Structure formats: structure tokens, C-alpha cells
Amino acid sequence: MLTIMTSSETERLTKSIKDEIIEEHGGKKDHDDYLEEDSTEIKNPFVHKVEWNDPYDKIRTAIFTVFVLPIRTICIVILLTISWILACIGLYGLSREDLKTKPIKGWRRKIQIIAASCMRTLYWTGSFHYIRYKGVRATPKQAPIVCAAPHTSFYDSILAIILGPSSVVAKSETADMSFFGKLIDYTQPIYVCREDPDSRHNTIKEINERANSKEDWSQILIFPEGTCTNRTSLIQFKPGAFYPGVPVQPVCVRYPNKTDTVTWTWDGPDVITLLWRTLTQMHTYCEIEFLPVYTPNEEEKKDARLFARNVQAVMAKSLGVPISDYSFEDCRLMNSAKIMKIPNCAAAADTLKLRKKLGMDQDNIEETLIDKFSGEKVSKVGLAEFASRLQLDTKDENTIKLFKLHRSSDKQVDFRDYLLCALFIITLEKPKIQLVELLFKLYGKSGEASQDIFYEIMKHVLKKCSKDKAEHIFQQIDKSKNGFLTFDDFHSFTRLNPEYTYLFEK
């Protein structure tokens, strides 16, 4: 059982941690100094590379795959089915509106607790035999909101089960999942639609109403980072959990395992690999630490971002990791770069930041360099040449960082690849057709593109563009059979075809 703290204990412990943070930062309540001290060595939190070199681990995994994995899989399917049936029973007769407006009570609540117990058994079956608890858990009245970090994996859902279950903030698409949708619905979640411009306002409103309600709502579990990371730092917290200005309980989640089979990031092992590796482990250890409830002062109640930063600082101190200026938006940017097949797409977010620090976002010098260097046969450059072309100081720390970010194994930068990444960033807030125009200049000869060059351009612009598709488009445009196209040719063609309308939209 988890110990419940008294309000006086909460205040004393919270004040103690706050005072330590403030003292460490020279009397400042914010964490800016802490960020400046540690940010230079922070790794990209969205990249997780795994090396599997231990022969013993490989042998054990092979044995477990044959003899243990099938049994565990069967047990998990049975427990999931039982939980789903219980969720269907508990939700019978309730509409989505009912779930949003009033908490589950009576026999429905009892079935909810039984379903949570089944899910906890499911985790135990799947190798989570040792879950260690530290600290004291607050009641929903003491802390209506639980902020958990770092958000590492889909396995973090174990926290929602342990908390009672708690209500979660989930993507709206999960509600339409035929099987898991029922289980998520039974937690009375707050759904977020990232594509809906009003969703953020509606989500904050719903969190605020529940957090300040006198009804017997479950605690709201929020992962304020908004996406999964590799635990090397805490990325920026989204302020949604902090707008209500109510006490929150920070919860730190750790996976102290010799072999990491849980970390699920934008660039790393996929879901199937992680499930397989976890289900073939003897044990998977998880540690959940309940920090003292953080009660905001008047200034923090008025400024949700300040509230979020200070809670983040408390959690970073407990975890022993730095705070980074990475955010969920950086992950989205990197994903867009990946979709558009930008070389070294994982560097896109850092390139954006470093260009701003170097003042390059003011004049966009890369646009002026396209014609000068697009036709060169050898595009590999060292630091001195890289800095010279971009009119940067080789002694500037940010210049060196930018160079290292794009440096390949031969310790040089492919300047054309760098220009492509920079052009992608420069045109982020512009219609994609402007990127196409720049790419014609970058890859073409005097702005003209052969069929092969046209494919090189199109694969960075069109969705799922194969070589055959690019060839088909090329032949449609090149009716005179000249063997080359200009940007004007492509522009005129796409203007007349509705399927390419998205190229002209921001």
C-alpha cells in the first residue's frame, strides 16, 4: 500500500524542495541558470540507438522466445480480454457526454477497480515483477493532478493503472481503437485532438473543471512533456496541466534495467521489437517515485508556464538529469523532416535553434548560396570552409556545434545536404511550392532539371514519391520531349491539377 501524506507534511516537504531549488539558483525561482549550465551537453532526447552485443543476452532471448514468450502472450491476451469485457459492462448505458460530465460511481467504480487489477496482473505476466515505490502518494483532494516524467514509453501506462485507475489525457484517435478504446474510455479520459485549433482551449477548460470540481473525480494523470524521450533530460513541459493553478503531485518514473527494452522514441526501436524484447526478459524493473505535492504560490497560479518550469526543475533535481529546451514541437519538426527525406533529419530541430543563435534566420544566407554551389561536384567541406561559406566565425561555439551536427564519419560536412536541411527550415512557414523552387535551383543546372534530377527534387516534396511516379509526372509535363523541366513548367502543371493544391497552402 502507498502512504498518504497529511497536508502539513506536504507543505513542509514542498517548501524544503522549493528552497533548495531557489538557493541553488541564487535566489531565483525559475530554472534559467540550471538550463544554461547543462544545455551544452544535452543529447537529442528523441533519438535512442540500441546495441545488442551481449552473447548471453542473445542466447537467453532465443530460449525465452521459444518457451516463455508464447505462454506470456496467451496470458496477456486472456487478461486483456477479461479487462475489455469488464470495461464494456462498466460502460454499458453511458454516453461519451456522461463520461465527460460526471465521475463513475457505485458498481461501475467497483468493476473499474477490478479491471485495473487485471491490467496490473497483465504487466506482472509481461515481466514487470518488481515495481518499487518511493515517497508518499497524495489523495485526489490533496493533488487533483499527477504530473509524471520522464515520458519514455507506452509502458508508462502502468502508472494510470496503479493510480486507481486515474483519468488520462489521450489523443482523440485512441477513442476509435476497437479494442483498447473501451479500456481507455473506462478511465474517463480527457481527449485531445492535435489537429483541432480549438482543442487546446477545450482541453485546458476540461482539466480546469475537473481539477476544481467538488465531485469525486479520479486524479488526472498527465505526462507534461507531451511525447516520449530517451530520459537523458527533461524536455519542456506543456503548461496545460498547470493552468488550473491547483496543487499537483510530481511523479518520477525510472526503469533501472541492465538491458533497456522499454525506451520508445521518434528514432529508435519500434513497438514490436520492444514488446518482444520485454516479454523475453526474466524481469523488468520499474521505479515510481511520488514527490511531495507542489502547491503553487500566487505568482505561479497567474503564470502557468512559470508553474510548469518550477515543477520541472524539482523533478529534474530528483531524477538527476538536466533540463533541455527541446519540446514536443521539435519532435514534430524532426518527423516532418523524416517524411520529406531530409538528410540527417534528426538534426533539424537543433539546426533551427543554432541558426537563430547565430543570427542566420535574419538574412537566410543559404538562399544566396544555392546558385554558387549547386553545380559543384565535390561538396564535402571542413570546418574552415563551412564557416567561410556561411560567413560565420570558426571560433564561435555555435558555429562549431552546427558543423558537428552535420558532420559525417569522415569529419566533413556534405554542404549540399546542409543546404537542403537549411532550405527545409527556411520554408517551414511558407507554401511548399517555395521549397520546390529553391530545390530546382539547388539540384538543377541553370534551373533546369533532367528526369533523374526531377526525382531528387520530388522525393523531398511529394508524399510517397517513387521513382516511377516522378517519371510519370515528368513525362506529363515534358510534352515537347525536351528531356528537362524548369520550375515554371512544374508550377504551371501543378496549378492546373487539384491534387497538388497542398503545395500552395501554408
PDB file of C-alpha atoms in Angstrom, residues 52-168:
ATOM      1  CA  TRP A  52      22.765  -5.676 -28.836  1.00  0.00           C
ATOM      2  CA  ASN A  53      26.187  -7.253 -28.375  1.00  0.00           C
ATOM      3  CA  ASP A  54      25.848  -9.467 -25.303  1.00  0.00           C
ATOM      4  CA  PRO A  55      26.010 -13.157 -26.445  1.00  0.00           C
ATOM      5  CA  TYR A  56      24.439 -14.366 -23.194  1.00  0.00           C
ATOM      6  CA  ASP A  57      21.517 -11.976 -23.677  1.00  0.00           C
ATOM      7  CA  LYS A  58      21.003 -13.239 -27.226  1.00  0.00           C
ATOM      8  CA  ILE A  59      21.003 -16.872 -26.127  1.00  0.00           C
ATOM      9  CA  ARG A  60      18.572 -16.208 -23.267  1.00  0.00           C
ATOM     10  CA  THR A  61      16.294 -14.196 -25.574  1.00  0.00           C
ATOM     11  CA  ALA A  62      16.227 -17.051 -28.083  1.00  0.00           C
ATOM     12  CA  ILE A  63      15.333 -19.583 -25.378  1.00  0.00           C
ATOM     13  CA  PHE A  64      12.650 -17.323 -23.886  1.00  0.00           C
ATOM     14  CA  THR A  65      11.225 -16.640 -27.355  1.00  0.00           C
ATOM     15  CA  VAL A  66      10.586 -20.358 -27.827  1.00  0.00           C
ATOM     16  CA  PHE A  67       9.488 -21.417 -24.347  1.00  0.00           C
ATOM     17  CA  VAL A  68       8.308 -18.341 -22.403  1.00  0.00           C
ATOM     18  CA  LEU A  69       7.010 -15.827 -24.954  1.00  0.00           C
ATOM     19  CA  PRO A  70       4.065 -17.990 -26.133  1.00  0.00           C
ATOM     20  CA  ILE A  71       2.853 -18.567 -22.568  1.00  0.00           C
ATOM     21  CA  ARG A  72       3.154 -14.915 -21.640  1.00  0.00           C
ATOM     22  CA  THR A  73       1.380 -13.873 -24.835  1.00  0.00           C
ATOM     23  CA  ILE A  74      -1.554 -16.216 -24.174  1.00  0.00           C
ATOM     24  CA  CYS A  75      -1.888 -14.931 -20.589  1.00  0.00           C
ATOM     25  CA  ILE A  76      -1.765 -11.320 -21.749  1.00  0.00           C
ATOM     26  CA  VAL A  77      -4.451 -11.903 -24.378  1.00  0.00           C
ATOM     27  CA  ILE A  78      -6.706 -13.580 -21.781  1.00  0.00           C
ATOM     28  CA  LEU A  79      -6.215 -10.755 -19.245  1.00  0.00           C
ATOM     29  CA  LEU A  80      -6.772  -8.098 -21.912  1.00  0.00           C
ATOM     30  CA  THR A  81      -9.980  -9.797 -22.980  1.00  0.00           C
ATOM     31  CA  ILE A  82     -11.257 -10.008 -19.396  1.00  0.00           C
ATOM     32  CA  SER A  83     -10.409  -6.314 -18.847  1.00  0.00           C
ATOM     33  CA  TRP A  84     -12.158  -5.376 -22.088  1.00  0.00           C
ATOM     34  CA  ILE A  85     -15.292  -7.323 -21.110  1.00  0.00           C
ATOM     35  CA  LEU A  86     -15.320  -5.623 -17.702  1.00  0.00           C
ATOM     36  CA  ALA A  87     -14.919  -2.227 -19.404  1.00  0.00           C
ATOM     37  CA  CYS A  88     -17.828  -2.985 -21.751  1.00  0.00           C
ATOM     38  CA  ILE A  89     -20.013  -3.917 -18.763  1.00  0.00           C
ATOM     39  CA  GLY A  90     -18.985  -0.846 -16.796  1.00  0.00           C
ATOM     40  CA  LEU A  91     -19.596   1.472 -19.738  1.00  0.00           C
ATOM     41  CA  TYR A  92     -22.965  -0.033 -20.665  1.00  0.00           C
ATOM     42  CA  GLY A  93     -25.612   2.655 -20.905  1.00  0.00           C
ATOM     43  CA  LEU A  94     -23.131   5.547 -20.666  1.00  0.00           C
ATOM     44  CA  SER A  95     -22.578   8.031 -23.453  1.00  0.00           C
ATOM     45  CA  ARG A  96     -19.374   9.960 -24.130  1.00  0.00           C
ATOM     46  CA  GLU A  97     -21.092  13.017 -22.715  1.00  0.00           C
ATOM     47  CA  ASP A  98     -21.881  11.136 -19.476  1.00  0.00           C
ATOM     48  CA  LEU A  99     -18.216  10.191 -19.137  1.00  0.00           C
ATOM     49  CA  LYS A 100     -17.192  13.828 -19.570  1.00  0.00           C
ATOM     50  CA  THR A 101     -19.660  15.383 -17.139  1.00  0.00           C
ATOM     51  CA  LYS A 102     -19.813  13.105 -14.094  1.00  0.00           C
ATOM     52  CA  PRO A 103     -17.458  10.650 -12.381  1.00  0.00           C
ATOM     53  CA  ILE A 104     -18.128   6.905 -12.399  1.00  0.00           C
ATOM     54  CA  LYS A 105     -19.649   5.715  -9.120  1.00  0.00           C
ATOM     55  CA  GLY A 106     -21.179   2.688  -7.409  1.00  0.00           C
ATOM     56  CA  TRP A 107     -20.952  -0.708  -9.073  1.00  0.00           C
ATOM     57  CA  ARG A 108     -19.306   0.807 -12.154  1.00  0.00           C
ATOM     58  CA  ARG A 109     -16.466   2.090  -9.986  1.00  0.00           C
ATOM     59  CA  LYS A 110     -16.010  -1.335  -8.358  1.00  0.00           C
ATOM     60  CA  ILE A 111     -15.779  -3.010 -11.757  1.00  0.00           C
ATOM     61  CA  GLN A 112     -13.312  -0.320 -12.819  1.00  0.00           C
ATOM     62  CA  ILE A 113     -11.040  -1.244  -9.893  1.00  0.00           C
ATOM     63  CA  ILE A 114     -11.298  -4.967 -10.778  1.00  0.00           C
ATOM     64  CA  ALA A 115     -10.391  -4.183 -14.395  1.00  0.00           C
ATOM     65  CA  ALA A 116      -7.369  -2.185 -13.177  1.00  0.00           C
ATOM     66  CA  SER A 117      -6.283  -5.186 -11.088  1.00  0.00           C
ATOM     67  CA  CYS A 118      -6.472  -7.394 -14.199  1.00  0.00           C
ATOM     68  CA  MET A 119      -4.310  -4.923 -16.090  1.00  0.00           C
ATOM     69  CA  ARG A 120      -1.799  -4.830 -13.228  1.00  0.00           C
ATOM     70  CA  THR A 121      -1.633  -8.649 -13.391  1.00  0.00           C
ATOM     71  CA  LEU A 122      -1.094  -8.310 -17.139  1.00  0.00           C
ATOM     72  CA  TYR A 123       2.027  -6.222 -16.510  1.00  0.00           C
ATOM     73  CA  TRP A 124       3.259  -8.760 -13.963  1.00  0.00           C
ATOM     74  CA  THR A 125       2.765 -11.517 -16.534  1.00  0.00           C
ATOM     75  CA  GLY A 126       4.745  -9.500 -19.062  1.00  0.00           C
ATOM     76  CA  SER A 127       7.912  -9.473 -16.843  1.00  0.00           C
ATOM     77  CA  PHE A 128       7.143  -6.412 -14.666  1.00  0.00           C
ATOM     78  CA  HIS A 129       7.651  -8.438 -11.491  1.00  0.00           C
ATOM     79  CA  TYR A 130       9.404  -5.758  -9.470  1.00  0.00           C
ATOM     80  CA  ILE A 131       7.786  -2.338  -9.198  1.00  0.00           C
ATOM     81  CA  ARG A 132       9.328  -0.254  -6.451  1.00  0.00           C
ATOM     82  CA  TYR A 133       7.505   2.687  -4.891  1.00  0.00           C
ATOM     83  CA  LYS A 134       9.182   5.644  -3.231  1.00  0.00           C
ATOM     84  CA  GLY A 135       7.623   8.589  -1.471  1.00  0.00           C
ATOM     85  CA  VAL A 136       4.015   9.071  -0.487  1.00  0.00           C
ATOM     86  CA  ARG A 137       1.016   9.260  -2.743  1.00  0.00           C
ATOM     87  CA  ALA A 138      -1.460  12.097  -2.301  1.00  0.00           C
ATOM     88  CA  THR A 139      -5.225  11.771  -2.460  1.00  0.00           C
ATOM     89  CA  PRO A 140      -7.197  13.369  -5.315  1.00  0.00           C
ATOM     90  CA  LYS A 141      -8.298  16.127  -2.917  1.00  0.00           C
ATOM     91  CA  GLN A 142      -4.691  16.943  -1.971  1.00  0.00           C
ATOM     92  CA  ALA A 143      -3.479  16.830  -5.593  1.00  0.00           C
ATOM     93  CA  PRO A 144      -6.143  16.630  -8.330  1.00  0.00           C
ATOM     94  CA  ILE A 145      -3.412  16.394 -10.988  1.00  0.00           C
ATOM     95  CA  VAL A 146      -0.464  13.986 -11.225  1.00  0.00           C
ATOM     96  CA  CYS A 147       2.439  15.083 -13.447  1.00  0.00           C
ATOM     97  CA  ALA A 148       4.628  12.167 -14.499  1.00  0.00           C
ATOM     98  CA  ALA A 149       8.035  12.350 -16.191  1.00  0.00           C
ATOM     99  CA  PRO A 150      10.105  11.422 -17.997  1.00  0.00           C
ATOM    100  CA  HIS A 151       7.655  10.008 -20.514  1.00  0.00           C
ATOM    101  CA  THR A 152       9.640   7.137 -22.003  1.00  0.00           C
ATOM    102  CA  SER A 153       7.352   4.516 -23.403  1.00  0.00           C
ATOM    103  CA  PHE A 154       3.877   3.083 -23.859  1.00  0.00           C
ATOM    104  CA  TYR A 155       4.794   1.029 -20.788  1.00  0.00           C
ATOM    105  CA  ASP A 156       4.299   4.230 -18.762  1.00  0.00           C
ATOM    106  CA  SER A 157       0.593   3.421 -18.911  1.00  0.00           C
ATOM    107  CA  ILE A 158       1.258   1.237 -15.862  1.00  0.00           C
ATOM    108  CA  LEU A 159       1.084   4.439 -13.825  1.00  0.00           C
ATOM    109  CA  ALA A 160      -2.551   5.020 -14.836  1.00  0.00           C
ATOM    110  CA  ILE A 161      -3.394   1.518 -13.570  1.00  0.00           C
ATOM    111  CA  ILE A 162      -1.535   1.940 -10.283  1.00  0.00           C
ATOM    112  CA  LEU A 163      -3.286   5.249  -9.574  1.00  0.00           C
ATOM    113  CA  GLY A 164      -6.656   3.686  -9.232  1.00  0.00           C
ATOM    114  CA  PRO A 165      -7.071   3.923 -12.294  1.00  0.00           C
ATOM    115  CA  SER A 166      -6.615   7.620 -12.996  1.00  0.00           C
ATOM    116  CA  SER A 167      -8.061   9.679 -15.817  1.00  0.00           C
ATOM    117  CA  VAL A 168      -5.580  10.238 -18.622  1.00  0.00           C
TER     118      VAL A 168
END
